[in-house]
PDB file of C-alpha atoms in Angstrom:
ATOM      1  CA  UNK A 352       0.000   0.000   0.000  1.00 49.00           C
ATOM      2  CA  UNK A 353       1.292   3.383  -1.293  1.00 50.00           C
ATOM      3  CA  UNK A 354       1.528   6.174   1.962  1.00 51.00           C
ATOM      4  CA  UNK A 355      -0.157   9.650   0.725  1.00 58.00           C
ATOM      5  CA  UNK A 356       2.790  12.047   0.152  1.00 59.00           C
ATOM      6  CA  UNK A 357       0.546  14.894   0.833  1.00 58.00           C
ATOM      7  CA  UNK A 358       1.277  15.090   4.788  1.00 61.00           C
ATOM      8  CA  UNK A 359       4.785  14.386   5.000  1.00 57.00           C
ATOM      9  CA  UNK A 360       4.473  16.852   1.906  1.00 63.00           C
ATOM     10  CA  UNK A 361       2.744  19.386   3.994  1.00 63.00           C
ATOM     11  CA  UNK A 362       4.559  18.870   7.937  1.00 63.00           C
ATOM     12  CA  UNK A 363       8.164  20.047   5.440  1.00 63.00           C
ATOM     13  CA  UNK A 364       6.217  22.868   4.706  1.00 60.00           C
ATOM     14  CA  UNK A 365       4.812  23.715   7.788  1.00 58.00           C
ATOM     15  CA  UNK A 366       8.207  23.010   9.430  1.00 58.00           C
ATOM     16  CA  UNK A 367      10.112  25.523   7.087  1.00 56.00           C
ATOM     17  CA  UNK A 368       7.561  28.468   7.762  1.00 58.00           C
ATOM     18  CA  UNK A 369       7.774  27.710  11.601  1.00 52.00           C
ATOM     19  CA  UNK A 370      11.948  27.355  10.743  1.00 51.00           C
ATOM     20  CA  UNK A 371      11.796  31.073   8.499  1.00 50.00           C
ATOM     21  CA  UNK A 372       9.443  32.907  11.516  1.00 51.00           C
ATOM     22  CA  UNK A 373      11.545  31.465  14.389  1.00 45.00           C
ATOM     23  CA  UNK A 374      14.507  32.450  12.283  1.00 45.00           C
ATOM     24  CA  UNK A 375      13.332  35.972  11.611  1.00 43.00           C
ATOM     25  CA  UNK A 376      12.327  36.266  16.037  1.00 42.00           C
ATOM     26  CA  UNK A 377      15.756  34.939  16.850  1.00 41.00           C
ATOM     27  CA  UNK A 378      17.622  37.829  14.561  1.00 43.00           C
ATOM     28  CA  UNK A 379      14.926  40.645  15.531  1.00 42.00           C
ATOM     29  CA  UNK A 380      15.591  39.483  19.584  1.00 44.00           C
ATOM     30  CA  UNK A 381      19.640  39.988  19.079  1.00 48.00           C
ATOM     31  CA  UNK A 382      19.547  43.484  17.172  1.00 51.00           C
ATOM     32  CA  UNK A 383      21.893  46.173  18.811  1.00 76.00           C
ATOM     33  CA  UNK A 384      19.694  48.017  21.614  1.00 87.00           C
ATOM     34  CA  UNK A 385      20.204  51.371  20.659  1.00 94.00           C
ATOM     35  CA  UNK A 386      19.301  54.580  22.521  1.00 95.00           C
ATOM     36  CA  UNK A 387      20.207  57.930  21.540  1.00 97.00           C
ATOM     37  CA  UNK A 388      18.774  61.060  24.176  1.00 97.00           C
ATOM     38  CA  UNK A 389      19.454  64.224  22.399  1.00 98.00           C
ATOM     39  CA  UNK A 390      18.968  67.115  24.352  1.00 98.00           C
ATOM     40  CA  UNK A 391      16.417  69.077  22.782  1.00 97.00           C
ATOM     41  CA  UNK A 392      17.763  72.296  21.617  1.00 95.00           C
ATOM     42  CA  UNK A 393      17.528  73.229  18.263  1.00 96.00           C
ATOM     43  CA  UNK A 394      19.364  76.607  17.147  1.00 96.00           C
ATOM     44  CA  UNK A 395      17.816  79.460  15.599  1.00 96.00           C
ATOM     45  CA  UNK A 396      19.726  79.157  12.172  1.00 97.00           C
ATOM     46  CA  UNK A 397      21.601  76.572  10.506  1.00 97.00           C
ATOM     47  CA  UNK A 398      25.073  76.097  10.990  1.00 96.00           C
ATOM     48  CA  UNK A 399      27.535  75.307   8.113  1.00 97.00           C
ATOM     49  CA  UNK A 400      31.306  74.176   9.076  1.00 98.00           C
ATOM     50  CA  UNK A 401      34.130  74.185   7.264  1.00 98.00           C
ATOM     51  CA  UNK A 402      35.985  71.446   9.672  1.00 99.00           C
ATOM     52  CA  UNK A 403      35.294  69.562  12.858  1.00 99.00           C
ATOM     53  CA  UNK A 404      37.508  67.485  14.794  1.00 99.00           C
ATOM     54  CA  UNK A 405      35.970  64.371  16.182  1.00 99.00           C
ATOM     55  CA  UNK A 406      37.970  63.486  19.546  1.00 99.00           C
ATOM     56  CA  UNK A 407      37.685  60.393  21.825  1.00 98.00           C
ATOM     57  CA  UNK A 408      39.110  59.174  25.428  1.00 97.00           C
ATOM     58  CA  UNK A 409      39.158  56.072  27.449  1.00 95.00           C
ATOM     59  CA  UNK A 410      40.239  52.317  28.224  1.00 93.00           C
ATOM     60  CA  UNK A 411      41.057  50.085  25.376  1.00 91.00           C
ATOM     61  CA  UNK A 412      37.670  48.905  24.538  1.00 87.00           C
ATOM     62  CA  UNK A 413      36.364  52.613  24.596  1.00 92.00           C
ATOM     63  CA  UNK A 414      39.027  53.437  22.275  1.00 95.00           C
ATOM     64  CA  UNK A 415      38.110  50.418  19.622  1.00 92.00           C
ATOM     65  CA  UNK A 416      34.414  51.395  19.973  1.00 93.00           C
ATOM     66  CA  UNK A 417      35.264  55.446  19.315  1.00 96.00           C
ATOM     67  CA  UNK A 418      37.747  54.520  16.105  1.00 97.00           C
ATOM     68  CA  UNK A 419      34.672  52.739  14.537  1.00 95.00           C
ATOM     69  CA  UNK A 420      32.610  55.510  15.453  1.00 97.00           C
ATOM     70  CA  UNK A 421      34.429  58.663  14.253  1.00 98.00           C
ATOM     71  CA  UNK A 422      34.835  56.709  11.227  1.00 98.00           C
ATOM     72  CA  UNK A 423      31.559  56.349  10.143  1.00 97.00           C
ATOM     73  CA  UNK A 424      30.831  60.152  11.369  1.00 98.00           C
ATOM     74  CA  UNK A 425      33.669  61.166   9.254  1.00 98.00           C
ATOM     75  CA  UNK A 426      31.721  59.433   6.366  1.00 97.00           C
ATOM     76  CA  UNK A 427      28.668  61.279   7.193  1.00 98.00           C
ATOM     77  CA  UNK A 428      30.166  64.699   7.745  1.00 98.00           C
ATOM     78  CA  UNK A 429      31.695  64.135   4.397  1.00 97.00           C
ATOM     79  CA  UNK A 430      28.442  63.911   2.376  1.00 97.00           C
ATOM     80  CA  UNK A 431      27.754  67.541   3.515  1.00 97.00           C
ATOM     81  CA  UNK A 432      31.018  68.720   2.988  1.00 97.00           C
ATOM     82  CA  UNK A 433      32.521  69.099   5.741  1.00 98.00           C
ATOM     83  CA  UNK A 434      36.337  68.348   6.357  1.00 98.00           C
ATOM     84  CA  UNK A 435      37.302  66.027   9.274  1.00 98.00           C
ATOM     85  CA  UNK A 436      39.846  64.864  11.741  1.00 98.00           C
ATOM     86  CA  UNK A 437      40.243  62.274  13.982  1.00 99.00           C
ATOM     87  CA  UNK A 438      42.106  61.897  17.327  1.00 98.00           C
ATOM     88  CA  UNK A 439      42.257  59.610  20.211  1.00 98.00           C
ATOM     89  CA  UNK A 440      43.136  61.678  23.160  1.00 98.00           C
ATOM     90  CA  UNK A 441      44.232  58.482  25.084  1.00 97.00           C
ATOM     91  CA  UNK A 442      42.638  57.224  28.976  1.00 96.00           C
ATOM     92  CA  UNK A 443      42.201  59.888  31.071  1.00 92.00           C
ATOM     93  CA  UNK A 444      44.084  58.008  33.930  1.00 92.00           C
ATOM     94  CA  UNK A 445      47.373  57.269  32.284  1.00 95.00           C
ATOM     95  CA  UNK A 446      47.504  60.846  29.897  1.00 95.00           C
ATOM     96  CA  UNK A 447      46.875  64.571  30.088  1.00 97.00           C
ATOM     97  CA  UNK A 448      44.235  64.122  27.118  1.00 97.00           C
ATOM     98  CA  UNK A 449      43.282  67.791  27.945  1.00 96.00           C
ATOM     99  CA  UNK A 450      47.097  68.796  26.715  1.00 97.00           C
ATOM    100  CA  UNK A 451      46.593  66.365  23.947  1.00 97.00           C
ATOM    101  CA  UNK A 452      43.294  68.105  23.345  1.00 97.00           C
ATOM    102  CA  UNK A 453      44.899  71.176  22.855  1.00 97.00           C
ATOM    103  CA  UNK A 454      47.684  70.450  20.407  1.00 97.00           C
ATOM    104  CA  UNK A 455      44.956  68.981  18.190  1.00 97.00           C
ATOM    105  CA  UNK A 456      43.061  72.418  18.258  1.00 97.00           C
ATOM    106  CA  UNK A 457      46.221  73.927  16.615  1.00 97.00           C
ATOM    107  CA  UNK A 458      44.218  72.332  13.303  1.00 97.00           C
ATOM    108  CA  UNK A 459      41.824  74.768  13.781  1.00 97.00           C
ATOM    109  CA  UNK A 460      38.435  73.251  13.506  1.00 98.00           C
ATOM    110  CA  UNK A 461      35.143  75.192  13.541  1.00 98.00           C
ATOM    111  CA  UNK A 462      33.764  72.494  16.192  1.00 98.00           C
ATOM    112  CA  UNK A 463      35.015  69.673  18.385  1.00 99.00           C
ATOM    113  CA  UNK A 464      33.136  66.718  18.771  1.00 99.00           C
ATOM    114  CA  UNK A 465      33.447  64.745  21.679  1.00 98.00           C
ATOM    115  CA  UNK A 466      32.993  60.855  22.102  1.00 98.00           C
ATOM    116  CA  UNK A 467      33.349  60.671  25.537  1.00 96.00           C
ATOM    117  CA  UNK A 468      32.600  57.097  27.425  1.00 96.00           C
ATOM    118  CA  UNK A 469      30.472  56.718  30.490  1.00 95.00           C
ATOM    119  CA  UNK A 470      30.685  53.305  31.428  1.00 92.00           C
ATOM    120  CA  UNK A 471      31.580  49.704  29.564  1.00 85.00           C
ATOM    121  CA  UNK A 472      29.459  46.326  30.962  1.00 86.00           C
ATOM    122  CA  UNK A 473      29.828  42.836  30.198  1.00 77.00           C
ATOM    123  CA  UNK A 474      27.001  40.356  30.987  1.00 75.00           C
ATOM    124  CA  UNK A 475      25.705  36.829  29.318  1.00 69.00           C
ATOM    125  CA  UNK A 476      22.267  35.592  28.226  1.00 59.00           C
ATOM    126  CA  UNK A 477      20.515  32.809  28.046  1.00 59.00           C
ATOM    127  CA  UNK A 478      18.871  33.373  24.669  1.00 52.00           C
ATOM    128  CA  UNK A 479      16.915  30.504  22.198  1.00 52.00           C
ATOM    129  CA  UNK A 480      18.753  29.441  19.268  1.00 58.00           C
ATOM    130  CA  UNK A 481      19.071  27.286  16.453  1.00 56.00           C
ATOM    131  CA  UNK A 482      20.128  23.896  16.216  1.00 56.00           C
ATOM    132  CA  UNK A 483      20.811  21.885  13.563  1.00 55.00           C
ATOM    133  CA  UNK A 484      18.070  19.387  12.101  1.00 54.00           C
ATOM    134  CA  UNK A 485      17.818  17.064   8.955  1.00 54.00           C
ATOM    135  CA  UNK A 486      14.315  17.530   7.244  1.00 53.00           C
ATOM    136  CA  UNK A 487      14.620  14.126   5.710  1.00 56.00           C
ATOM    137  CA  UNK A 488      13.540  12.793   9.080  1.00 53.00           C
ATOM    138  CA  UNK A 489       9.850  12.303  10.551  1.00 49.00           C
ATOM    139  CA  UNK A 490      10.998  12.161  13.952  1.00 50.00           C
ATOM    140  CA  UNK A 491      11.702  15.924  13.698  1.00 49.00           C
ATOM    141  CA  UNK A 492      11.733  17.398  17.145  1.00 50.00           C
ATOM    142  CA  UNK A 493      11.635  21.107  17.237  1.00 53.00           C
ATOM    143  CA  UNK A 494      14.385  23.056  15.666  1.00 56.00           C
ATOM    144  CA  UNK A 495      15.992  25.124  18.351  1.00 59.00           C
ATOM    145  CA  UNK A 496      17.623  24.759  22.016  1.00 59.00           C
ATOM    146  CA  UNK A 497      19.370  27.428  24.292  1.00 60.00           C
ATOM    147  CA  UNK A 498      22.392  29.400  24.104  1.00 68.00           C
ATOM    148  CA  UNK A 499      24.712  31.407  26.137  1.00 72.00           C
ATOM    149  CA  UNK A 500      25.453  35.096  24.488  1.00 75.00           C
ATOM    150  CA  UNK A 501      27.991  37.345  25.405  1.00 79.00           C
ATOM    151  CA  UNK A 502      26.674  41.022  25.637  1.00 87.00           C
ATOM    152  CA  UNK A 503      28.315  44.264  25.617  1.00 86.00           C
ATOM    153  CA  UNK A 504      26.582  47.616  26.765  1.00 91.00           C
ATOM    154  CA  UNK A 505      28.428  50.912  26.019  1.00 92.00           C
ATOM    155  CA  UNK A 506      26.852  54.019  28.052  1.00 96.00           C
ATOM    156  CA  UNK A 507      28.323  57.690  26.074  1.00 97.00           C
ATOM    157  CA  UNK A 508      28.498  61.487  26.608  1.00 98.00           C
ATOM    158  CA  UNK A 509      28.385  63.009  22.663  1.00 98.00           C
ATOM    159  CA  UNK A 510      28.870  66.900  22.558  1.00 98.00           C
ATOM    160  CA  UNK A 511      29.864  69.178  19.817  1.00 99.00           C
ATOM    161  CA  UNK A 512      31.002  72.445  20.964  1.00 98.00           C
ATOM    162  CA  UNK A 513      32.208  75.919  19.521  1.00 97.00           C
ATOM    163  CA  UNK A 514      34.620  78.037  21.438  1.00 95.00           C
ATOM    164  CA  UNK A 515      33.801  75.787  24.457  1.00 92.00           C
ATOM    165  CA  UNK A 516      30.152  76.432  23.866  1.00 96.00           C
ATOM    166  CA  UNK A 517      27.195  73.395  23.772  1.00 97.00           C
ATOM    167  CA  UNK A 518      25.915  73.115  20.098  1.00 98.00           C
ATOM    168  CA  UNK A 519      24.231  69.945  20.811  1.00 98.00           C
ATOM    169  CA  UNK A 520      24.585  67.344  23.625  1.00 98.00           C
ATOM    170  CA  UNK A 521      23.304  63.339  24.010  1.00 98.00           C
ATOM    171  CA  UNK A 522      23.521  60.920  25.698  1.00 98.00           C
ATOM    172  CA  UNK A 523      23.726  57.019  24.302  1.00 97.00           C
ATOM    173  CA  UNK A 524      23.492  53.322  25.320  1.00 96.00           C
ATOM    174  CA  UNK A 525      23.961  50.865  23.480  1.00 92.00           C
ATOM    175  CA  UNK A 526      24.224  46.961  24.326  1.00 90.00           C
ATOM    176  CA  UNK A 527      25.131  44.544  21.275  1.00 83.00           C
ATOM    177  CA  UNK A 528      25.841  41.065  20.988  1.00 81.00           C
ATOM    178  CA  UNK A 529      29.403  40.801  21.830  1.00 63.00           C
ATOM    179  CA  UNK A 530      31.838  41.305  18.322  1.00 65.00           C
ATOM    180  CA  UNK A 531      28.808  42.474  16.309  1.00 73.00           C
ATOM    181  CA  UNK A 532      30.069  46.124  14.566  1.00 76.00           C
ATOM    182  CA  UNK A 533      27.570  45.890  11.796  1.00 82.00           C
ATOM    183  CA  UNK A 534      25.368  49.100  13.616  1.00 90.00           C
ATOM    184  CA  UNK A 535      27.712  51.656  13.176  1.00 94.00           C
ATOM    185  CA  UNK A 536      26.114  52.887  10.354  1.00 95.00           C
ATOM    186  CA  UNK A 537      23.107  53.194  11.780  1.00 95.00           C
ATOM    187  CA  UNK A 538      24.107  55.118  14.813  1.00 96.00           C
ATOM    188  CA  UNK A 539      25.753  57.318  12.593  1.00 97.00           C
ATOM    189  CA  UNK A 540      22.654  57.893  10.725  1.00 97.00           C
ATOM    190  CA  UNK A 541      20.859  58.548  13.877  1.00 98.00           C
ATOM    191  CA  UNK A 542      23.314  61.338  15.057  1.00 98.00           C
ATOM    192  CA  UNK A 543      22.931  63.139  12.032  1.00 98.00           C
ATOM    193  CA  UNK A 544      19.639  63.395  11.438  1.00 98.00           C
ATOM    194  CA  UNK A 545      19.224  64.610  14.841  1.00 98.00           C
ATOM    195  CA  UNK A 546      21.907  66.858  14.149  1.00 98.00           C
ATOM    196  CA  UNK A 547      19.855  68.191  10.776  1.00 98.00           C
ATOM    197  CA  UNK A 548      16.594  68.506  12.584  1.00 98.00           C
ATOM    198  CA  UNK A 549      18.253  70.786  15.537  1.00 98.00           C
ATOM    199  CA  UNK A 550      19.990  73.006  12.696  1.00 98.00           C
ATOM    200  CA  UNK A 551      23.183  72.253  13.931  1.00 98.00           C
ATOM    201  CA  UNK A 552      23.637  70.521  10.837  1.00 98.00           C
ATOM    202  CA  UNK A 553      22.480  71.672   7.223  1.00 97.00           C
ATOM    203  CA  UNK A 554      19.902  68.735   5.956  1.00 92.00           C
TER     204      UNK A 554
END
């Protein structure tokens, strides 16, 4: 007697829709937490620079985190024009960075931007993930198990000032899966839209 291909036929294709929307939860429940606070103070005119000088400080992790960072700003700041520079002032514990901060004025930027880190956390999670299974089978038990992920949350101080003056000030945390740097571009994005929509930026 010939078996009815129809439900095997049917419990793959069940199985693969339940496989693509458990597949699609697990990558939207690992995306970078991102949280950008701009204080809200927009200016009364536009501003257009000529040059800005993107500056950072901290430990070694803060200082991988800030070079990826002032990178992708550098990209953005580009689009409109604007020349930058980049400069690592070094931890605040083991170097003057305000002397350091000082010789890099002699470029003469319009602005300084400051990266500045608040605090740098590790912690793990116990998240749901997916394990391996072989569709050929009937005995299929469900496709996914537990996990343990190492998270990262990064807590900054961003301010661009003019002749020591506030042009626009916010505060971020972010927690990623640990050695993710795909969101980057994204915070970049974020910064300078806020930036347009405060006028400190043209848009």
């Amino acid at each position: 007697m010939q078996l009815n291909p129809i439900p095997y036929l049917f419990m793959r294709v069940a199985l693969l829709l339940l496989l693509a929307s458990f597949v699609f939860f697990i990558a939207k429940a690992q995306l970078p937490d991102i949280k950008l606070s701009p204080v809200e103070h927009p200016l009364d005119s536009v501003k257009h620079f000529k040059k800005i000088l993107i500056v950072g400080e901290g430990n070694i992790q803060a200082h991988a985190f800030v070079d990826m960072l002032a990178a992708e700003l550098i990209k953005g700041f580009k689009t409109k024009n604007i020349e930058c520079k980049y400069q690592f002032l070094g931890d605040k514990s083991k170097v003057n960075t305000a002397a350091v901060l000082e010789s890099s004025k002699s470029w003469e930027p319009d602005v300084v931007f400051h990266l500045n880190p608040v605090s740098n956390t590790m912690n793990n999670k116990r998240e749901i993930g997916i394990v391996p299974i072989d569709l050929r089978r009937t005995n299929i038990v469900a496709p996914f198990g537990y996990e343990n992920n190492r998270y990262v949350k990064n807590e900054f101080e961003l301010l661009l000032e003019e002749n020591n003056t506030s042009l626009w000030f916010s505060t971020l945390s972010l927690e990623t899966k640990f050695g993710k740097k795909n969101f980057f571009k994204q915070l970049r994005m974020m910064i300078i839209e806020d930036m347009e929509r405060q006028l400190v930026l043209p848009s």
